[in-house]
PDB file of C-alpha atoms and ligand atoms in Angstrom:
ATOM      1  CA  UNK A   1     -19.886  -7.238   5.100  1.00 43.00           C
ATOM      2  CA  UNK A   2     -16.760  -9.050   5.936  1.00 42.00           C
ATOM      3  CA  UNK A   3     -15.705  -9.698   2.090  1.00 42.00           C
ATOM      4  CA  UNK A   4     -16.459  -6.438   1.579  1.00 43.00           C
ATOM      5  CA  UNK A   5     -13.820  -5.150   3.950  1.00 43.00           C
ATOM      6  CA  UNK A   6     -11.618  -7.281   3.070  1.00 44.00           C
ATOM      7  CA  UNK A   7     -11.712  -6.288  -0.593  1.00 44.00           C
ATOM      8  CA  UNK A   8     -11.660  -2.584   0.582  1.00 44.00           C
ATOM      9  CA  UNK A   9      -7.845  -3.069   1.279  1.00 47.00           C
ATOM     10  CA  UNK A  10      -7.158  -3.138  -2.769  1.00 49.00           C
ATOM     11  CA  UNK A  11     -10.492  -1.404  -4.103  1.00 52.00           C
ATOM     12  CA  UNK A  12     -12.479   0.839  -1.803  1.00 74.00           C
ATOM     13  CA  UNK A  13      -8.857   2.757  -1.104  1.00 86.00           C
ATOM     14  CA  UNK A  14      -7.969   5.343  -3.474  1.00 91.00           C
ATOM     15  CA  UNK A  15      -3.810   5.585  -2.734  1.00 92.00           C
ATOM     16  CA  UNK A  16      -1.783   7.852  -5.165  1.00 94.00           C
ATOM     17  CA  UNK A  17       0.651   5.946  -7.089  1.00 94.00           C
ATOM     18  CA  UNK A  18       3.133   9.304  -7.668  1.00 91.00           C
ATOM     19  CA  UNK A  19       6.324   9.015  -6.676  1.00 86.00           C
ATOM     20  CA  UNK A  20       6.726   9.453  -2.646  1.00 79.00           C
ATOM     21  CA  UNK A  21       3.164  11.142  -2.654  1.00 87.00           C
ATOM     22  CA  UNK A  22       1.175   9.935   0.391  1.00 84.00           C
ATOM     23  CA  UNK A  23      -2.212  11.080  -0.410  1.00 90.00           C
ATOM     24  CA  UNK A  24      -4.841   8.432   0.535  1.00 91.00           C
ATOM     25  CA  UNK A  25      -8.212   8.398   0.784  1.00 90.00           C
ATOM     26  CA  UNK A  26      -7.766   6.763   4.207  1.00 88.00           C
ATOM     27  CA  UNK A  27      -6.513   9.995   5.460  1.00 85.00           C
ATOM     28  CA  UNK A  28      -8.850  12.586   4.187  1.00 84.00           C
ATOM     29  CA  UNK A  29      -9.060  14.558   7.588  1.00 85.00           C
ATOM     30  CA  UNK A  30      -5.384  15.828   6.613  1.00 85.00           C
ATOM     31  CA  UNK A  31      -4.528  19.208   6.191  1.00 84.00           C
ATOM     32  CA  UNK A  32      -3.023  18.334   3.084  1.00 84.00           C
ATOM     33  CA  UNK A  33      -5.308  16.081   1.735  1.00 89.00           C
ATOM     34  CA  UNK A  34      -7.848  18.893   1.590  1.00 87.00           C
ATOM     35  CA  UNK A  35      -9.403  19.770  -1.854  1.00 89.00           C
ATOM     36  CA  UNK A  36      -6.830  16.918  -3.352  1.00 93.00           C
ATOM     37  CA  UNK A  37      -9.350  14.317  -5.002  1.00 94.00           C
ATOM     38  CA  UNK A  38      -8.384  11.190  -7.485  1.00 95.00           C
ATOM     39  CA  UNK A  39      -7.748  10.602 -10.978  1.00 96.00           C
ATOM     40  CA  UNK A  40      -8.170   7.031 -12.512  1.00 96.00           C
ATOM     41  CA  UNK A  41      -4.914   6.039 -13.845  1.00 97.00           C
ATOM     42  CA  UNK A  42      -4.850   5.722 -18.081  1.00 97.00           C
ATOM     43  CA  UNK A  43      -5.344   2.349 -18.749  1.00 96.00           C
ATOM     44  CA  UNK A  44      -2.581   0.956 -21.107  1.00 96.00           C
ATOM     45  CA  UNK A  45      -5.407  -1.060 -22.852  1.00 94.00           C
ATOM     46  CA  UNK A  46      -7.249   1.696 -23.749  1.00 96.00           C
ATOM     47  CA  UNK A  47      -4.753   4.431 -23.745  1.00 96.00           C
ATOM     48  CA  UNK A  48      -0.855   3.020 -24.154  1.00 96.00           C
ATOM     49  CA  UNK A  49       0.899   6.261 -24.646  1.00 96.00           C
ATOM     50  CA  UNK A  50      -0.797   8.068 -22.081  1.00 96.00           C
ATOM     51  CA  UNK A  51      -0.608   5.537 -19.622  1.00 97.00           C
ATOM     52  CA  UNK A  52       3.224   5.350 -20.437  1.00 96.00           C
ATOM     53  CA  UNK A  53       3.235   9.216 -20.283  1.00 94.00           C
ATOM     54  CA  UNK A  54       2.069   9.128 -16.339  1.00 96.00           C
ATOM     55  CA  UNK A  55       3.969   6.240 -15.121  1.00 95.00           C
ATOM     56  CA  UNK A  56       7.498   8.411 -16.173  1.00 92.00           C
ATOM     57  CA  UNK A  57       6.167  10.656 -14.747  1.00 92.00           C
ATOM     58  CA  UNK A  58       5.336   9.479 -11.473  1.00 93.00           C
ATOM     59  CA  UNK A  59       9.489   8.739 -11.229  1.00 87.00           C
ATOM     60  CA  UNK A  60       9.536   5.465  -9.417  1.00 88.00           C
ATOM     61  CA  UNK A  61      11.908   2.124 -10.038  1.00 86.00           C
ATOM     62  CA  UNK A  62      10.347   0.493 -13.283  1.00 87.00           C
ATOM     63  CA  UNK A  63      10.240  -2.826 -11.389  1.00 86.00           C
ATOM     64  CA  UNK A  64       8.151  -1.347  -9.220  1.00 87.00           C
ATOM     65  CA  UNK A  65       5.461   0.410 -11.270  1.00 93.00           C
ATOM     66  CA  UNK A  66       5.151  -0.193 -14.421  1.00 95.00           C
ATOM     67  CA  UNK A  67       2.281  -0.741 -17.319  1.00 95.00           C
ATOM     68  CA  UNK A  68       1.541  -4.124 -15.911  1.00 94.00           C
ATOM     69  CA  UNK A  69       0.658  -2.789 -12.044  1.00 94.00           C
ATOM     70  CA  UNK A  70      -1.951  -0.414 -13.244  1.00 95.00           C
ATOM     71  CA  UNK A  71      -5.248  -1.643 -12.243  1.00 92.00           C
ATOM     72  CA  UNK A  72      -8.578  -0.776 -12.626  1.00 91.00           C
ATOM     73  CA  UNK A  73      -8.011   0.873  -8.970  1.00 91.00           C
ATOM     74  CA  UNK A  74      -5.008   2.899  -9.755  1.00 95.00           C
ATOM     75  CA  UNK A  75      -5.173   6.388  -9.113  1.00 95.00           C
ATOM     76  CA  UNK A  76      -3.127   9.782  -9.109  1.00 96.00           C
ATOM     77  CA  UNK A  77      -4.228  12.658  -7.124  1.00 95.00           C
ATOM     78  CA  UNK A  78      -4.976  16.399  -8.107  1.00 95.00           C
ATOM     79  CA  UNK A  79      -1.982  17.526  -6.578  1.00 92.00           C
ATOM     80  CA  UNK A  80       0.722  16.393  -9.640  1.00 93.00           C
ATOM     81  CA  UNK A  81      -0.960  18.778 -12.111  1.00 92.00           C
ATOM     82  CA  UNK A  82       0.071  22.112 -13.353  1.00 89.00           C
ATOM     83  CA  UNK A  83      -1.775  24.385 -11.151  1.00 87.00           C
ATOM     84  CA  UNK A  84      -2.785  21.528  -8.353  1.00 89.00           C
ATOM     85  CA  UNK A  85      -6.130  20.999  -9.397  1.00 91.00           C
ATOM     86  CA  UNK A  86      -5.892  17.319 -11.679  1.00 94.00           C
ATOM     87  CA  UNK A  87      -5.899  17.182 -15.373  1.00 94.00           C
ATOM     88  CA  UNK A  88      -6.348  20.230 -17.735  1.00 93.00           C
ATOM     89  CA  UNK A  89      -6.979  20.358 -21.103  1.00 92.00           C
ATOM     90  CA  UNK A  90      -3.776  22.729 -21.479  1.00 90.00           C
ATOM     91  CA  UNK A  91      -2.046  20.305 -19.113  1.00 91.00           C
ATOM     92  CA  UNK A  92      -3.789  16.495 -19.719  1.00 94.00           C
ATOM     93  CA  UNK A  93      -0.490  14.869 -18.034  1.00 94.00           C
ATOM     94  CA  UNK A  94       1.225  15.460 -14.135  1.00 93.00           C
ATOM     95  CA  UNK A  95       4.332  16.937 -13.584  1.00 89.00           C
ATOM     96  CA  UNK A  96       7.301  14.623 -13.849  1.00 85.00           C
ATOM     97  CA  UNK A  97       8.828  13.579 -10.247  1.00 82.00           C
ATOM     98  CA  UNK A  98      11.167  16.290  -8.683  1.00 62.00           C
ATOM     99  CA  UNK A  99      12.311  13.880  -6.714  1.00 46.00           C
ATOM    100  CA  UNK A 100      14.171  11.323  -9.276  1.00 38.00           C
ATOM    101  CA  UNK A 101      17.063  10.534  -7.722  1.00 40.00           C
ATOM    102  CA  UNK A 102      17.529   6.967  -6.854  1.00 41.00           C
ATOM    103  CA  UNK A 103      18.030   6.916  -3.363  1.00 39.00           C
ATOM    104  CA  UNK A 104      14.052   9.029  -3.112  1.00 40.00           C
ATOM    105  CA  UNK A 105      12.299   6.509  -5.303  1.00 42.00           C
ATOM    106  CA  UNK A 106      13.844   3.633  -3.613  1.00 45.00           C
ATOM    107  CA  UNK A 107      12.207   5.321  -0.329  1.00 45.00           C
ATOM    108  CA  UNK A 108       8.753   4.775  -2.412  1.00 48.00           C
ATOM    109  CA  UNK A 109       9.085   0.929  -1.832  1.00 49.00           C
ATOM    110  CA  UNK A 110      11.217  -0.413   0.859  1.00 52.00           C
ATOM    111  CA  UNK A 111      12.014   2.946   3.367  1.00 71.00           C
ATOM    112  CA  UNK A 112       8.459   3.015   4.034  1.00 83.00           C
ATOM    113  CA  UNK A 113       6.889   0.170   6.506  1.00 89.00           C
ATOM    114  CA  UNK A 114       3.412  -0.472   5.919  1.00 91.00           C
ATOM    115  CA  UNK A 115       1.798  -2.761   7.920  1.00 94.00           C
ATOM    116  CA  UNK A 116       0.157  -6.166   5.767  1.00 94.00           C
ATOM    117  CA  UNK A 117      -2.292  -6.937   8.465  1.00 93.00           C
ATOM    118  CA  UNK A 118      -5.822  -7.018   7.306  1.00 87.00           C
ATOM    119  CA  UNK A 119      -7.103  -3.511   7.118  1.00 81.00           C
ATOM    120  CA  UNK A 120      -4.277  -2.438   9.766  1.00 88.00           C
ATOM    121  CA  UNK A 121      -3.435   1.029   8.493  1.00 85.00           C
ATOM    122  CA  UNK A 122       0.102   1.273  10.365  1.00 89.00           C
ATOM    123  CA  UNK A 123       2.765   2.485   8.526  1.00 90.00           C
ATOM    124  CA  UNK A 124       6.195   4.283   9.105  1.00 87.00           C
ATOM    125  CA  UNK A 125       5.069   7.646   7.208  1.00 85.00           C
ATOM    126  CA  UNK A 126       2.337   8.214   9.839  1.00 83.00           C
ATOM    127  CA  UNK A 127       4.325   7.744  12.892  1.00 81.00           C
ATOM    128  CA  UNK A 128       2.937  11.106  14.589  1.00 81.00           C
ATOM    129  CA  UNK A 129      -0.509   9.642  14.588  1.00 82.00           C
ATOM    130  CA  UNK A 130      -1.697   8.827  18.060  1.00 83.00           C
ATOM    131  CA  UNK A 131      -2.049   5.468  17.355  1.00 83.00           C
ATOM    132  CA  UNK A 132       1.142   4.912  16.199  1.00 87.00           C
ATOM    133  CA  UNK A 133       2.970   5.197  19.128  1.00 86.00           C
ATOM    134  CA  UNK A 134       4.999   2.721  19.984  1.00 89.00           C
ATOM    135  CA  UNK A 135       3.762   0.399  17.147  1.00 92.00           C
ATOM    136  CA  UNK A 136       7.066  -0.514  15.496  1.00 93.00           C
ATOM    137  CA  UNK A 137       7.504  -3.205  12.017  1.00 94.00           C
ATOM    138  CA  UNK A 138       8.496  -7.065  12.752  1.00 95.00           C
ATOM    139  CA  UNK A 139      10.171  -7.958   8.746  1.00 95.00           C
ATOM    140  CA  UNK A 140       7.144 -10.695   7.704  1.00 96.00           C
ATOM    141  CA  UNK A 141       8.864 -14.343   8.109  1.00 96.00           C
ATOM    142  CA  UNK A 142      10.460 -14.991   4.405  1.00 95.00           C
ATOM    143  CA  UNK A 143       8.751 -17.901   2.111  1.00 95.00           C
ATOM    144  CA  UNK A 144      12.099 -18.977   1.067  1.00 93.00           C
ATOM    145  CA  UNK A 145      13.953 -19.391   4.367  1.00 94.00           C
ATOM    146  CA  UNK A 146      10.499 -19.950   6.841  1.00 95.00           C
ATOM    147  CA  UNK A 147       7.495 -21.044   4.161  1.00 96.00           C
ATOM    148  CA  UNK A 148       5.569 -22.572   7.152  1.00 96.00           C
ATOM    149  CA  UNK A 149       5.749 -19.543   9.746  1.00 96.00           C
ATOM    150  CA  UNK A 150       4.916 -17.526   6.446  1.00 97.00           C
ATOM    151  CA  UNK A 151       2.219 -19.560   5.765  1.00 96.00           C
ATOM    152  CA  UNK A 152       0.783 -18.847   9.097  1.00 96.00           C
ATOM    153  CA  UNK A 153       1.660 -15.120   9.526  1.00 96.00           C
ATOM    154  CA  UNK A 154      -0.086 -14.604   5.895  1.00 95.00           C
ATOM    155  CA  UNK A 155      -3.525 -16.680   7.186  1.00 93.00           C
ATOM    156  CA  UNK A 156      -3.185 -14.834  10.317  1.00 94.00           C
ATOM    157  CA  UNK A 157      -3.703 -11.256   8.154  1.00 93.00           C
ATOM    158  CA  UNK A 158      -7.181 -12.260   6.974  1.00 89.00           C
ATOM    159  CA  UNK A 159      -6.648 -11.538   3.898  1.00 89.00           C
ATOM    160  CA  UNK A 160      -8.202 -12.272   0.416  1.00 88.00           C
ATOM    161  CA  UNK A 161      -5.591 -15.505  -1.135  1.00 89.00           C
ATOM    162  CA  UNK A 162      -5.350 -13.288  -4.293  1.00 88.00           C
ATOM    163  CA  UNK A 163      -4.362 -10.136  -2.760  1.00 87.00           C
ATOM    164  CA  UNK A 164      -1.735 -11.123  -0.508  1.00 93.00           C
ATOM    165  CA  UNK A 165      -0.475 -14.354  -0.536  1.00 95.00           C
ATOM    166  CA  UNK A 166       3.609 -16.243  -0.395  1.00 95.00           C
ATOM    167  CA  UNK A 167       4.362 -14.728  -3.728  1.00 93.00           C
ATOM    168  CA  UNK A 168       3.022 -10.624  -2.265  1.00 93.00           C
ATOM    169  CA  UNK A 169       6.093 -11.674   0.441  1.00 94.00           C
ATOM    170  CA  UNK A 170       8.863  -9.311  -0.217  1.00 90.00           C
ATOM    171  CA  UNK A 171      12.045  -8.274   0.983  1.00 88.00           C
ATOM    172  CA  UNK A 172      10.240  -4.779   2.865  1.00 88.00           C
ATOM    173  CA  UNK A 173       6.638  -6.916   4.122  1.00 93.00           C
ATOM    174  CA  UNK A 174       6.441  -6.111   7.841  1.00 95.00           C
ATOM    175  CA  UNK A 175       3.927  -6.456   9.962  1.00 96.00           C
ATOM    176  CA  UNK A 176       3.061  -4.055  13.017  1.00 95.00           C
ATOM    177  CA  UNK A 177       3.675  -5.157  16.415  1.00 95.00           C
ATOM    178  CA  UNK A 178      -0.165  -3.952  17.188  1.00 93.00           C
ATOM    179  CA  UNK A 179      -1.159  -8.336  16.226  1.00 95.00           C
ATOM    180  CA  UNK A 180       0.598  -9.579  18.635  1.00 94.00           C
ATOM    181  CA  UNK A 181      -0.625 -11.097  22.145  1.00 91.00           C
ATOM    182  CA  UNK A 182       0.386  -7.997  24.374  1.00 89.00           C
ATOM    183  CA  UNK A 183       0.331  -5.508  21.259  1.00 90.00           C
ATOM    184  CA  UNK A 184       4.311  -5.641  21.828  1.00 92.00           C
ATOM    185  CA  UNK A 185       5.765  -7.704  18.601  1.00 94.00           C
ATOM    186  CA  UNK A 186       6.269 -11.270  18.825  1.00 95.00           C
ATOM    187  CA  UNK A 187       7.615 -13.058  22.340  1.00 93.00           C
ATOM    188  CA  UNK A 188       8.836 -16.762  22.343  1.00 93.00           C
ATOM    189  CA  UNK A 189       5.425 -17.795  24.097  1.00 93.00           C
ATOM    190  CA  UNK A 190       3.327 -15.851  20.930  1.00 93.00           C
ATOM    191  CA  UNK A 191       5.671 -15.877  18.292  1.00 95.00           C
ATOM    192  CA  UNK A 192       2.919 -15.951  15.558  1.00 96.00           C
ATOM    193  CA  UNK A 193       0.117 -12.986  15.299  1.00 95.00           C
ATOM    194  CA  UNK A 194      -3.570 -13.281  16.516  1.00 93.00           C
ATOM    195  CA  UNK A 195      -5.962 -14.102  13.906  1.00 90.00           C
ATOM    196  CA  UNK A 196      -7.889 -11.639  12.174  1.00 85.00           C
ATOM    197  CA  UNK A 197     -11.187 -11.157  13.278  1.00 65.00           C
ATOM    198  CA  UNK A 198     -12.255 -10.482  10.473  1.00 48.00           C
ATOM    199  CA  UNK A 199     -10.517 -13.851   8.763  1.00 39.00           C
ATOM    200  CA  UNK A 200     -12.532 -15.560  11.898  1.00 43.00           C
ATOM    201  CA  UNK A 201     -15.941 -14.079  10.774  1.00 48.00           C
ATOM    202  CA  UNK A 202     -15.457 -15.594   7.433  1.00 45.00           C
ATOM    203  CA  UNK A 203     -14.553 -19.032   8.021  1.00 42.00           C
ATOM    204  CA  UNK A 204     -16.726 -19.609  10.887  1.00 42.00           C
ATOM    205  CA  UNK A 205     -19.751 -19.274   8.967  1.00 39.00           C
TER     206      UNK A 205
HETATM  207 ZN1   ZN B   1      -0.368  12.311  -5.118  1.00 70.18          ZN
HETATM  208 ZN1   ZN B   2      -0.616  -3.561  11.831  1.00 70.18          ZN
END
């Protein structure tokens, strides 16, 4: 059960890969996630052009999504489709991104906090959730400047070595002050988060 959950953070989660689009199955009960549903992303294997096709369309930084970060869980939602309703065969490819300018896109990678925390769901585009209140985003301790605090925030998260690991540790990884003893961010007695549980379930066996 525990690996299971743990791989749900990359797999089990369909997350749509379009520009600033927030649709995620995570958040189905959303008035605007109703009737949206998920396409599997052209493979560039199988289909090059196509894939190539999407990603421009999807209007985000080529560093940040390109032909080599489509996965076999990549997905677009119904909603970037002539007509709102996925892929046609009138209209096989989305829309291209209305929102293209430079300062948007960048907002797709490094405005938006998202929590790295095991399955911790926390991020800054979901602040008027109930649970998000007063959660706020501690920058994750840098590999480069503090590799051994890193190395212990990253174990902390409980999460799979190949899915998040020194290298995953970017310039906008934050954490949510939710892991901390007293739910209130790091003090000078707790600097470091509370384990996982779920991380504890797995090694303890
Ligand atoms: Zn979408
Ligand atoms: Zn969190």
């Amino acid at each position: 059960m525990d690996a299971v959950q743990v791989k749900h953070k990359s797999e089990g989660v369909k997350h749509c890969c379009y520009g600033t689009c927030n649709s995620d199955t995570r958040y189905r009960h959303r008035d605007d996630m109703k009737d949206v549903f998920f396409i599997p992303f052209p493979k560039p294997i199988t289909q090059r052009e196509k894939c190539e096709r999407w990603i421009k369309a999807c209007g985000r930084l080529k560093e940040d999504f390109n032909v080599d970060k489509i996965k076999r869980y990549t997905y677009m939602c119904s909603k970037h489709f002539v007509g709102g309703k996925g892929p046609t065969d009138i209209h096989p490819d989305p829309m291209p991104a209305l929102l293209h300018n430079d300062e948007q896109v960048k907002h797709k990678s490094e405005g938006v906090k998202h929590c790295c925390y095991g399955t911790c769901n926390s991020d800054t585009r979901y602040r008027h959730r109930g649970d998000m209140k007063d959660v706020f985003f501690i920058p994750f301790p840098k590999p480069i400047t503090q590799r051994e605090k890193c190395e212990r925030w990253i174990k902390a998260c409980g999460r799979l070595q190949e899915d998040f690991n020194v290298d995953k540790i970017k310039r906008y990884t934050y954490m949510c002050s939710k892991h901390f003893v007293g739910g209130k961010g790091p003090t000078d007695i707790h600097p470091d988060p509370m384990p996982a549980l779920l991380h504890k379930f797995m090694t303890n066996r």
